[in-house]
Tab-separated table of C-alpha atoms in Angstrom:
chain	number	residue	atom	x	y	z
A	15	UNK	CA	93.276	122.465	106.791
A	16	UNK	CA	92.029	122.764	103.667
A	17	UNK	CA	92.862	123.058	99.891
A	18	UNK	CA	90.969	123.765	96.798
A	19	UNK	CA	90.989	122.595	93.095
A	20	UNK	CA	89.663	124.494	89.969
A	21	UNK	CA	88.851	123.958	86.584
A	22	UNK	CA	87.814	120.981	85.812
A	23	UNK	CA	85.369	120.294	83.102
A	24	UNK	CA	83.844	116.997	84.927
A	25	UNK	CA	84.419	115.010	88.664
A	26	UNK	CA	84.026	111.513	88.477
A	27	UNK	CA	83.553	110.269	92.024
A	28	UNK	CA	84.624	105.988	91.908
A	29	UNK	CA	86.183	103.641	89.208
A	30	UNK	CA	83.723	100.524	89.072
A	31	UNK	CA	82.267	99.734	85.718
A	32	UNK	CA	80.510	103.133	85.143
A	33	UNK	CA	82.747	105.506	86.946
A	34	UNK	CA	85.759	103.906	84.552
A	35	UNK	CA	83.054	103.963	81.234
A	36	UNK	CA	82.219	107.790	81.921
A	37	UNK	CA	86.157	108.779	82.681
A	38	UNK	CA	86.965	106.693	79.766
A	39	UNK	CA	84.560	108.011	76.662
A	40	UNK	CA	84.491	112.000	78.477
A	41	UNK	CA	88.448	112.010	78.007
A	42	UNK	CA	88.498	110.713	74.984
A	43	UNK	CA	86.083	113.468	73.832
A	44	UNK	CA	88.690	115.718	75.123
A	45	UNK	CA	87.207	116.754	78.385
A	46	UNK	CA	89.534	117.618	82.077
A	47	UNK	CA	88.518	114.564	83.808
A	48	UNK	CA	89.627	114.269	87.570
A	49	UNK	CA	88.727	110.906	88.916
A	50	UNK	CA	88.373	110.583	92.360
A	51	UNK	CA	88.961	106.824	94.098
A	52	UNK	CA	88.632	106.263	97.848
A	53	UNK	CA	91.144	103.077	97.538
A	54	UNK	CA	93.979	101.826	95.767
A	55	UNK	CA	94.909	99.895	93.016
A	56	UNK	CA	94.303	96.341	94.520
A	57	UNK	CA	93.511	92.918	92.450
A	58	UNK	CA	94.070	90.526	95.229
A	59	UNK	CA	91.090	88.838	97.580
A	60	UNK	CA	92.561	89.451	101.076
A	61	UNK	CA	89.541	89.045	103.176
A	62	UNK	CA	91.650	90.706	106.527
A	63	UNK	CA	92.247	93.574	103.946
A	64	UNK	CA	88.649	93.645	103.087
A	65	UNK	CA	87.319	93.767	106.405
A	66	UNK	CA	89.425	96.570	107.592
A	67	UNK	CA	89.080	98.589	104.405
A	68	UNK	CA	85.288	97.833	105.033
A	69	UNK	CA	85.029	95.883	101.517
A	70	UNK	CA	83.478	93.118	103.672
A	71	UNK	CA	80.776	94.628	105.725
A	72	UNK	CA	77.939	92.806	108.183
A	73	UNK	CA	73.987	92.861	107.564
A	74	UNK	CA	73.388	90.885	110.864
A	75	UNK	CA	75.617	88.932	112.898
A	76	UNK	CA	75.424	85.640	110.310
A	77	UNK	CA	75.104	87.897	106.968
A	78	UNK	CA	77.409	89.470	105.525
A	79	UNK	CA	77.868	92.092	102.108
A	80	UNK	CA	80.581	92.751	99.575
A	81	UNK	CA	81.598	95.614	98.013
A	82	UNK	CA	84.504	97.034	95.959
A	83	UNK	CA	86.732	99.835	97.214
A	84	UNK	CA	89.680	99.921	95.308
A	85	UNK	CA	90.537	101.045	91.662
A	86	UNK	CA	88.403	99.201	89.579
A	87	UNK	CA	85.302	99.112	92.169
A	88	UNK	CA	83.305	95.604	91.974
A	89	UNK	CA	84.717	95.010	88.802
A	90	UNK	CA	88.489	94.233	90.295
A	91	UNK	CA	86.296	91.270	92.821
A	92	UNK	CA	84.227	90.042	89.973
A	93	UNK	CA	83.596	86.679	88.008
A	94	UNK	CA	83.299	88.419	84.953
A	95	UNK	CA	79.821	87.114	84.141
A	96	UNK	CA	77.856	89.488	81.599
A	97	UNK	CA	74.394	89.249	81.861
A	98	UNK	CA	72.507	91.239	78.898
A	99	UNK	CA	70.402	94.074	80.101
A	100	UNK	CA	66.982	93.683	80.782
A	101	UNK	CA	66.065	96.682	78.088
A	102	UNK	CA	62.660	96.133	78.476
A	103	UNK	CA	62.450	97.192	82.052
A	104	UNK	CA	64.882	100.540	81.448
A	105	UNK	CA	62.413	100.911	78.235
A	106	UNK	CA	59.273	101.783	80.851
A	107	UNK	CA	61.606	104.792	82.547
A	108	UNK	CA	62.232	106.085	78.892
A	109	UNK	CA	65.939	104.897	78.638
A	110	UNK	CA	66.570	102.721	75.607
A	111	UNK	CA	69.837	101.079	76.270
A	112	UNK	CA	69.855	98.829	72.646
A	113	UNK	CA	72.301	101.344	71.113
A	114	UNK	CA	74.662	101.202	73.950
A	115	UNK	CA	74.410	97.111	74.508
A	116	UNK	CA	75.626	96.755	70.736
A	117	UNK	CA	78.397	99.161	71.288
A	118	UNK	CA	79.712	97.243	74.318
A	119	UNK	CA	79.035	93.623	72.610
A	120	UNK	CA	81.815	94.874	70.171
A	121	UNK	CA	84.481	96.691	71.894
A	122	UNK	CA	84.641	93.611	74.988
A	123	UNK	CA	85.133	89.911	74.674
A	124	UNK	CA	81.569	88.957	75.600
A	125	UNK	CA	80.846	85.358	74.714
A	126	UNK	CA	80.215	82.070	76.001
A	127	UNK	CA	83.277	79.910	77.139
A	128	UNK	CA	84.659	77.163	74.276
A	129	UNK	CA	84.258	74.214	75.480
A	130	UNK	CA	87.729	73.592	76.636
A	131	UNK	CA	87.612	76.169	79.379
A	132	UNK	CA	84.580	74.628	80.848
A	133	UNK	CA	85.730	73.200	83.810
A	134	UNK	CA	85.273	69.521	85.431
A	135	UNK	CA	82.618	70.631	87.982
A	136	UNK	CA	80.663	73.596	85.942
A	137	UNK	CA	80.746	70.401	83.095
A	138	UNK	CA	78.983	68.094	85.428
A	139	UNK	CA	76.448	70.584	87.044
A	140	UNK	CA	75.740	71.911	83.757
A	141	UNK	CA	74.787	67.695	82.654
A	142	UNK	CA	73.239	67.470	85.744
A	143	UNK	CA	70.531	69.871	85.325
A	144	UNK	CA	70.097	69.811	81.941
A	145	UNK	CA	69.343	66.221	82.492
A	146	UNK	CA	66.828	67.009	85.390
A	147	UNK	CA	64.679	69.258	82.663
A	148	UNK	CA	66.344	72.299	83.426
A	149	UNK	CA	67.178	75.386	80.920
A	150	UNK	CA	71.085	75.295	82.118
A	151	UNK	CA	73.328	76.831	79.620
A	152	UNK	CA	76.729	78.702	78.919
A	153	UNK	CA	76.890	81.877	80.270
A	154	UNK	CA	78.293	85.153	78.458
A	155	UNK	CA	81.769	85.838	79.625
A	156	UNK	CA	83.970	89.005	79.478
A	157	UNK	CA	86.918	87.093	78.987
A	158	UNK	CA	89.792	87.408	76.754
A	159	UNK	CA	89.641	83.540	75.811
A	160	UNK	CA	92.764	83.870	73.504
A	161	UNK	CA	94.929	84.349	76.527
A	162	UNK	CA	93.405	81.548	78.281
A	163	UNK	CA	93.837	77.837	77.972
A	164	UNK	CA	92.703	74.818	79.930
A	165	UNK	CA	95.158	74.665	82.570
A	166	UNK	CA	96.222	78.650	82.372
A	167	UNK	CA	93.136	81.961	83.461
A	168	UNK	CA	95.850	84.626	83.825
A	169	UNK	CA	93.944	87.595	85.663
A	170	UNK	CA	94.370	89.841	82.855
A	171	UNK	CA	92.656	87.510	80.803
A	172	UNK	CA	89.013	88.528	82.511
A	173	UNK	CA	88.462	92.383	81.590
A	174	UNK	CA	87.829	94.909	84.573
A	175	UNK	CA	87.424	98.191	84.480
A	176	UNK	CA	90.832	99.440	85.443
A	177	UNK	CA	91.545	99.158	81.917
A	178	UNK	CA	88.861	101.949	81.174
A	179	UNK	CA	90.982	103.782	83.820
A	180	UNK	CA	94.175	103.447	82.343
A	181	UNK	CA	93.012	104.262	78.712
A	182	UNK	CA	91.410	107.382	80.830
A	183	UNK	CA	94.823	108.430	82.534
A	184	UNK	CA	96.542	107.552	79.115
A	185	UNK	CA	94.072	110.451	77.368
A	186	UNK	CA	94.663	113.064	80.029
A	187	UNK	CA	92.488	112.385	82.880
A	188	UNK	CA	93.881	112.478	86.149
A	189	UNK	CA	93.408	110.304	89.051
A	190	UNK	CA	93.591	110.796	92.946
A	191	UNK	CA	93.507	107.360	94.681
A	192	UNK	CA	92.865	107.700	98.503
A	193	UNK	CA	90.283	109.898	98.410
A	194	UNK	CA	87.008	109.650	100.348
A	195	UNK	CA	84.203	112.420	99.224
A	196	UNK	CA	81.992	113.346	101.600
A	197	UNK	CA	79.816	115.912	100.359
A	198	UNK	CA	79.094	117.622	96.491
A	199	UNK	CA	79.244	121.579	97.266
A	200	UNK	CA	75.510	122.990	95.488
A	201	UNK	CA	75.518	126.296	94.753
A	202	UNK	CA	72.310	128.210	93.422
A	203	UNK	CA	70.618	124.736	92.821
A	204	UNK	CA	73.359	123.525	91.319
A	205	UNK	CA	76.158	121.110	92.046
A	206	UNK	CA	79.929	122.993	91.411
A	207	UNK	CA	82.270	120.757	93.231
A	208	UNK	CA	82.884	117.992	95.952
A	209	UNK	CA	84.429	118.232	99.456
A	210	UNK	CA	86.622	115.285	100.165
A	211	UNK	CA	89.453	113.984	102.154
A	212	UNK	CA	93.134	113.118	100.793
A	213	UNK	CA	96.102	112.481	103.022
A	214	UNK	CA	94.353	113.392	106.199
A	215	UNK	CA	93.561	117.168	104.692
A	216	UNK	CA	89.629	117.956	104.038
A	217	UNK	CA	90.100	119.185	99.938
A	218	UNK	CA	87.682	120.934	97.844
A	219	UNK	CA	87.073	120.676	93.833
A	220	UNK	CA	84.920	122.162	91.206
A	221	UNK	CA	83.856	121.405	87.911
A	222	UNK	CA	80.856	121.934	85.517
A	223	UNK	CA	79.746	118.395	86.332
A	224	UNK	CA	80.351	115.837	89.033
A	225	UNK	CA	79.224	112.198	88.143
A	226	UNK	CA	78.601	110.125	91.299
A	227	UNK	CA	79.763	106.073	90.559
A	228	UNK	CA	80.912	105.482	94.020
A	229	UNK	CA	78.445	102.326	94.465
A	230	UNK	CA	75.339	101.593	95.956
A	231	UNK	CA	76.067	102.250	99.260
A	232	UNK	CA	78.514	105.473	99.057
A	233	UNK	CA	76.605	107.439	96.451
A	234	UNK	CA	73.540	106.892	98.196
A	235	UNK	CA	75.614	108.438	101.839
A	236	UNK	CA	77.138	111.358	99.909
A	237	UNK	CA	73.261	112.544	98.341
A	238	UNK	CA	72.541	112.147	101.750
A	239	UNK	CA	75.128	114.553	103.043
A	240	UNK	CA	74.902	116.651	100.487
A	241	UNK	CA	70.678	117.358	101.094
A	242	UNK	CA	69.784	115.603	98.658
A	243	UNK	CA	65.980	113.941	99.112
A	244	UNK	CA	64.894	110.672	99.028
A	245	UNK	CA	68.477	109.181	98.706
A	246	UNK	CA	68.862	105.683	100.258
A	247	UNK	CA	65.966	105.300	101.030
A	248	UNK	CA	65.561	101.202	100.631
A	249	UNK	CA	68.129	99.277	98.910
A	250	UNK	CA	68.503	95.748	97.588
A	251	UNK	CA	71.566	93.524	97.621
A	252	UNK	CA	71.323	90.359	95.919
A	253	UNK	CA	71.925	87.464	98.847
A	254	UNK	CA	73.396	84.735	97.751
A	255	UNK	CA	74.253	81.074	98.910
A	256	UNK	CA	76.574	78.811	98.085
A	257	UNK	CA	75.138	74.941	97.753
A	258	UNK	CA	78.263	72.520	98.362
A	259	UNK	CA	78.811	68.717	98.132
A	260	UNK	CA	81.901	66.422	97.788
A	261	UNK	CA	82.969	64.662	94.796
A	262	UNK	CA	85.579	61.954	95.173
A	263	UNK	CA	87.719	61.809	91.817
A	264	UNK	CA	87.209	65.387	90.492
A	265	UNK	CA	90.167	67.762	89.669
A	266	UNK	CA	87.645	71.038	91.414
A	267	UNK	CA	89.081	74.035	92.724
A	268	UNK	CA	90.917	75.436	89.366
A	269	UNK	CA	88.634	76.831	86.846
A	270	UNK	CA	86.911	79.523	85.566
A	271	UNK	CA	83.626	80.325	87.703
A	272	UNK	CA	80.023	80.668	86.871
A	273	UNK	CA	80.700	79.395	83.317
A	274	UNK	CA	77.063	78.061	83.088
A	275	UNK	CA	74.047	78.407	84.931
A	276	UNK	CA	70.114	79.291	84.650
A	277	UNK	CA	67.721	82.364	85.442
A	278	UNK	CA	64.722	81.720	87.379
A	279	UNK	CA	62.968	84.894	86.341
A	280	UNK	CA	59.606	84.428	87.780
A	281	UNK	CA	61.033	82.450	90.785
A	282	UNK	CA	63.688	85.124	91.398
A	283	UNK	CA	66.683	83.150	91.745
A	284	UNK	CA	69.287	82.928	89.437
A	285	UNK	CA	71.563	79.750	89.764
A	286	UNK	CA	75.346	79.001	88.189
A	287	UNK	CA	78.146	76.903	88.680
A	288	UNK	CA	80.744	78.354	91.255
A	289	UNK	CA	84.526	77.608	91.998
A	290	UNK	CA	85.438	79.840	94.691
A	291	UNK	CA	89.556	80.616	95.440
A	292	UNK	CA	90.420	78.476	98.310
A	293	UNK	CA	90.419	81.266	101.148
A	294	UNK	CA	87.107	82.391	99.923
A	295	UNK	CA	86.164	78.751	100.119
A	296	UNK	CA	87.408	78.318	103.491
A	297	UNK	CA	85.804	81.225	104.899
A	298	UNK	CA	81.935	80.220	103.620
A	299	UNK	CA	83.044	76.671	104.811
A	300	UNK	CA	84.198	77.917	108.218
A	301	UNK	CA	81.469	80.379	108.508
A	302	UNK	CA	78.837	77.448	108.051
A	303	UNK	CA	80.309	75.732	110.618
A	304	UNK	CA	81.796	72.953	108.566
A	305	UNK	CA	85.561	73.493	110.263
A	306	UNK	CA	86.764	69.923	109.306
A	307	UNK	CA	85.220	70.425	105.521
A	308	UNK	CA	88.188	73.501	104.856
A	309	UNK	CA	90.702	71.065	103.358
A	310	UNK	CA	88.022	69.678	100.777
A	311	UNK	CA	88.260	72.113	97.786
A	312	UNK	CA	89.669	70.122	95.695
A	313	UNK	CA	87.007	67.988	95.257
A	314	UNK	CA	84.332	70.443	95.917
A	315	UNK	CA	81.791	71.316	93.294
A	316	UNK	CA	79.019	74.069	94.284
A	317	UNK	CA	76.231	75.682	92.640
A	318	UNK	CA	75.400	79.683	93.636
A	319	UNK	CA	72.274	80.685	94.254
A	320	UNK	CA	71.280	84.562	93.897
A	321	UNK	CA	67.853	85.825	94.893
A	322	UNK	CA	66.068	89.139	93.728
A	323	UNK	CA	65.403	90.365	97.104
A	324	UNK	CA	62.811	93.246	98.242
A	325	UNK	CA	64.148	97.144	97.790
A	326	UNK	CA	63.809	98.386	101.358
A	327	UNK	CA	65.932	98.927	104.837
A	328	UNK	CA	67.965	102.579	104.941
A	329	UNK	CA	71.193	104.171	104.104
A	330	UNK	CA	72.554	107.120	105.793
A	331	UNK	CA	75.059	109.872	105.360
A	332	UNK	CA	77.844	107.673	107.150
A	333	UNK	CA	76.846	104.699	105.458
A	334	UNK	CA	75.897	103.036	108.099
A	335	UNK	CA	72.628	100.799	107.011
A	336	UNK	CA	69.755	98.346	107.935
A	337	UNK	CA	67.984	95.827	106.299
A	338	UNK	CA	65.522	93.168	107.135
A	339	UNK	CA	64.938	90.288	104.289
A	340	UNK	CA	61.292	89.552	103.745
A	341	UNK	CA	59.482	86.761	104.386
A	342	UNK	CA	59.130	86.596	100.481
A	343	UNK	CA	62.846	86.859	100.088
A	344	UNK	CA	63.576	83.781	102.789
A	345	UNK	CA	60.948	81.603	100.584
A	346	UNK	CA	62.695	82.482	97.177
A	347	UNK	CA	66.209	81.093	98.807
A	348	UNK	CA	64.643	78.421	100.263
A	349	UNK	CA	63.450	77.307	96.452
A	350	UNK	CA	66.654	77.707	94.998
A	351	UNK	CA	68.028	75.946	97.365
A	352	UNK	CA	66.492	72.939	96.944
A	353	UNK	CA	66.800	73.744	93.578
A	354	UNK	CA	70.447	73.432	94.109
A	355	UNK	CA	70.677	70.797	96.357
A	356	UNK	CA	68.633	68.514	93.966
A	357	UNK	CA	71.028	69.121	90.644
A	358	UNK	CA	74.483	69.004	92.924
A	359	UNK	CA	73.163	65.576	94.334
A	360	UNK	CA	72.186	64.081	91.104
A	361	UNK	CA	75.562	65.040	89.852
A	362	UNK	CA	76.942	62.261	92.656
A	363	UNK	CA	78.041	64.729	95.477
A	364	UNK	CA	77.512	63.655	98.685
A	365	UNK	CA	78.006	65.400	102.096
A	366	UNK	CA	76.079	68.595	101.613
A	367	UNK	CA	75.631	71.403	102.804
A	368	UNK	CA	74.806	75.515	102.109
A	369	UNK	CA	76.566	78.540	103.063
A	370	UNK	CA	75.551	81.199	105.213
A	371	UNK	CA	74.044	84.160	103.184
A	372	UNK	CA	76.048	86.593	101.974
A	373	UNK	CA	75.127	89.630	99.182
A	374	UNK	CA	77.017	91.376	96.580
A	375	UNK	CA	76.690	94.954	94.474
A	376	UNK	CA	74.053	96.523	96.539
A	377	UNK	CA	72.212	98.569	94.636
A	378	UNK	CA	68.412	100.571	93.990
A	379	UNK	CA	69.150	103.466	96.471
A	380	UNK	CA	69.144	106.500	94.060
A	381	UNK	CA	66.680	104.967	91.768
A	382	UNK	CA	65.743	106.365	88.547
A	383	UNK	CA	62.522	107.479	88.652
A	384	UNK	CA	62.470	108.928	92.124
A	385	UNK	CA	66.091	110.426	92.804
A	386	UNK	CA	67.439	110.800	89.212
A	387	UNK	CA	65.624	111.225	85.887
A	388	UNK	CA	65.926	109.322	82.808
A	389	UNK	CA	69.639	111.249	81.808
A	390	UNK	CA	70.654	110.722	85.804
A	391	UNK	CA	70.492	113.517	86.796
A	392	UNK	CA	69.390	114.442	90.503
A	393	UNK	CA	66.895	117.402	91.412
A	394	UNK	CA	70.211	119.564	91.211
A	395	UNK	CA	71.876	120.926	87.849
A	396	UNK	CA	75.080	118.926	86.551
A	397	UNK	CA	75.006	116.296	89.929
A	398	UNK	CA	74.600	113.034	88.066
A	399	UNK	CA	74.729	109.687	89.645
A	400	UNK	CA	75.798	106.457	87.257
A	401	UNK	CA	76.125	103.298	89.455
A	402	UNK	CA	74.279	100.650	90.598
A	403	UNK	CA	72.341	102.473	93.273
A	404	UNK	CA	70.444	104.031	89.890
A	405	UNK	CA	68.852	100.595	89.460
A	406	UNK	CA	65.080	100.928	89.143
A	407	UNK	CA	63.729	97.828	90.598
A	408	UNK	CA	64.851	95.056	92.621
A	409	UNK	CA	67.578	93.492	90.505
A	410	UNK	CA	68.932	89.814	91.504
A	411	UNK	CA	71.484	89.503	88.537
A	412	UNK	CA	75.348	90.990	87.802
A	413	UNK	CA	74.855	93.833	87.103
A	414	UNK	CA	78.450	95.068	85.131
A	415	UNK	CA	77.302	95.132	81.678
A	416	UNK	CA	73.920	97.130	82.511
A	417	UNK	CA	76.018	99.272	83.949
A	418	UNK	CA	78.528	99.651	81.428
A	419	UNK	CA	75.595	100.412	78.939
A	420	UNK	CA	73.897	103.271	81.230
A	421	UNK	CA	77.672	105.013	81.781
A	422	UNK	CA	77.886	104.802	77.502
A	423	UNK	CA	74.405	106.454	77.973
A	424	UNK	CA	75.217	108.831	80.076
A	425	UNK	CA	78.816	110.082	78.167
A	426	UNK	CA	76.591	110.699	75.430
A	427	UNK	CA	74.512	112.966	76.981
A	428	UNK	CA	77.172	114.717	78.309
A	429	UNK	CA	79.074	114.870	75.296
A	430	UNK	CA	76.404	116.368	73.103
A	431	UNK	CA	75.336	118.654	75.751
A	432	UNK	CA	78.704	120.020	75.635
A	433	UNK	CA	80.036	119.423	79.113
């Protein structure tokens, strides 16, 4: 059974940090916005929940691969951390993203964290390398740090971008949580709608333009269902380990993660601090095989280490994927490893050990350049994709407030082309 839905002057298909910007600035500008979510409103890490609501998928039988689906996308799973956007490399595809980074510095809390919500362990890894020679420092934050004190991170402290939602809904947009799209409908080279499932019923609606933000993964699957060439087609994911050593005598476990930290640009690694919420903890712990270790985060302290790994492997229209990490990509983990190991052990932890790899925000599969031009937009009229599957280039760093800057991008375009 079917039903159908008319008239609206833009789809936006997810609510992670673009999906939310371009809702957010379109409605404002007085445009029918209908935002379509394939979860719910959910700011809790429930790995059982995650697995079944495939939030928590597997890239072999020892990997795994997060990803947000829920209201908010990534952004409601997130440390907050707010890397600035490498605006040379979008420079060299003829997007120049300077405009849109200064516009985002002032309307979010980005700064580092005062030095009274730098936690015990992120204090002592952060003395540990600098004293080793390396370039460790604070790291930009989008965090509300007049709601926060030492002993007190309330969740609503640390922005995400249901709040872009909300000030969406607020200005007349209207959103439909629990609805998986699984196709855009093209008509005459042109996209004029999306097919998508709510409640069990198949559904159908049109607009003038439909903005893809569904993530990496999904936005990549519905190009490919759609016909749409060259869509997923190699991806990267940004694996990740988790170096881990024990501390007698410090108060870890409660504070704000990946406070401070280093890029490795060359190397490509990036390495911070990392407090992890116990069941989080317990599940890297467990899945290392360190059973009787579970009971130890309070006096944990761990440094993260996140390659830039090869684009390549395949997404198709069910997202289902592959992936095989290179040779290259083993060697750069390896390094920061070591890398890790070395400042953790100088800080006096003993007893360690590294996670098994795991990868966040996977991303590069509609890449601009190849599947979408400099303004996003696909080979087909008004389909635009704005995510992190837009990336360029293998990436290897959060990637929220790049985001955030090509979704400003983007609303402007729209705007003064007078969708």
């Amino acid at each position: 059974m079917q039903k159908s839905m008319n008239n609206w002057d833009v789809i936006v298909v997810g609510t992670g940090p673009a999906g939310a910007t371009v809702a957010r600035d379109l409605a404002l500008a007085k445009r029918k916005v209908l935002i379509l979510e394939r979860g719910q409103k959910d700011l809790t890490m429930n790995i059982p929940r995650m697995l079944r609501n495939k939030e928590m998928l597997f890239l072999d039988m020892y990997k795994t691969m997060v990803r947000g689906i829920r209201t908010g996308g990534s952004s409601a799973l997130y440390y907050g951390t707010a890397y600035l956007p490498p605006l040379e490399l979008f420079r060299r595809y003829g997007i120049d993203l300077s405009e849109e980074v200064a516009e985002i510095k002032k309307e979010l809390p980005i700064a580092p964290l005062r030095d009274d919500l730098i936690g015990p362990t992120a204090q002592r890894i952060m003395e540990s390398a600098q004293k080793l020679g390396y370039p460790w420092q604070r790291l930009d934050k989008f965090i509300y740090q007049n709601l926060c004190s030492p002993k007190k991170f309330p969740f609503e402290a640390q922005w995400n971008s249901t709040q872009y939602i909300t000030e969406a809904v607020q200005n007349g947009a209207v959103i439909f949580e629990g609805s998986r799209v699984e196709k855009v409908i093209l008509q005459d080279n042109k996209a004029v709608g999306v097919q998508y499932i709510k409640d069990g019923l198949t559904q159908k609606a049109y607009a003038h333009t439909i903005i893809l933000a569904a993530g990496g993964l999904a936005s990549a699957s519905i190009l490919r269902s759609s016909g749409v060439s060259g869509a997923g087609n190699g991806f990267f994911c940004d694996p990740l380990i988790i170096v881990q050593g024990v501390i007698e005598g410090i108060e870890a476990g409660n504070e704000i993660p990946m406070a401070t930290g280093m890029v490795c640009k060359e190397e490509g690694y990036i390495l911070t601090d990392i407090t992890l919420p116990r069941l989080v903890y317990q599940l890297f712990t467990a899945q290392a095989l360190r059973v009787h270790r579970i009971f130890e985060h309070h006096k944990t302290i761990s440094v993260m280490v996140k390659i830039r790994d090869s684009i390549g492997g395949n997404i198709n229209s069910k997202e289902g994927f592959s992936k095989k990490f290179t040779r290259e990509d083993q060697n750069k983990m390896s390094k920061g490893n070591l890398v890790a190991k070395r400042i953790i052990e100088h800080a006096g932890a003993k007893r360690i050990f590294r996670s098994a790899w795991t990868a966040a925000h996977p991303g590069g599969s509609v890449r601009i350049g190849e599947v979408v031009d400099s303004n996003l937009q696909t080979e087909y009229k008004n389909l635009y994709v704005c995510d992190c599957s837009v990336i360029p280039t293998e990436w290897g760093l959060p990637p929220t407030f790049t985001l955030l800057s090509l979704a400003r991008r983007l609303s402007k375009h729209l705007i003064k082309t007078d969708v």
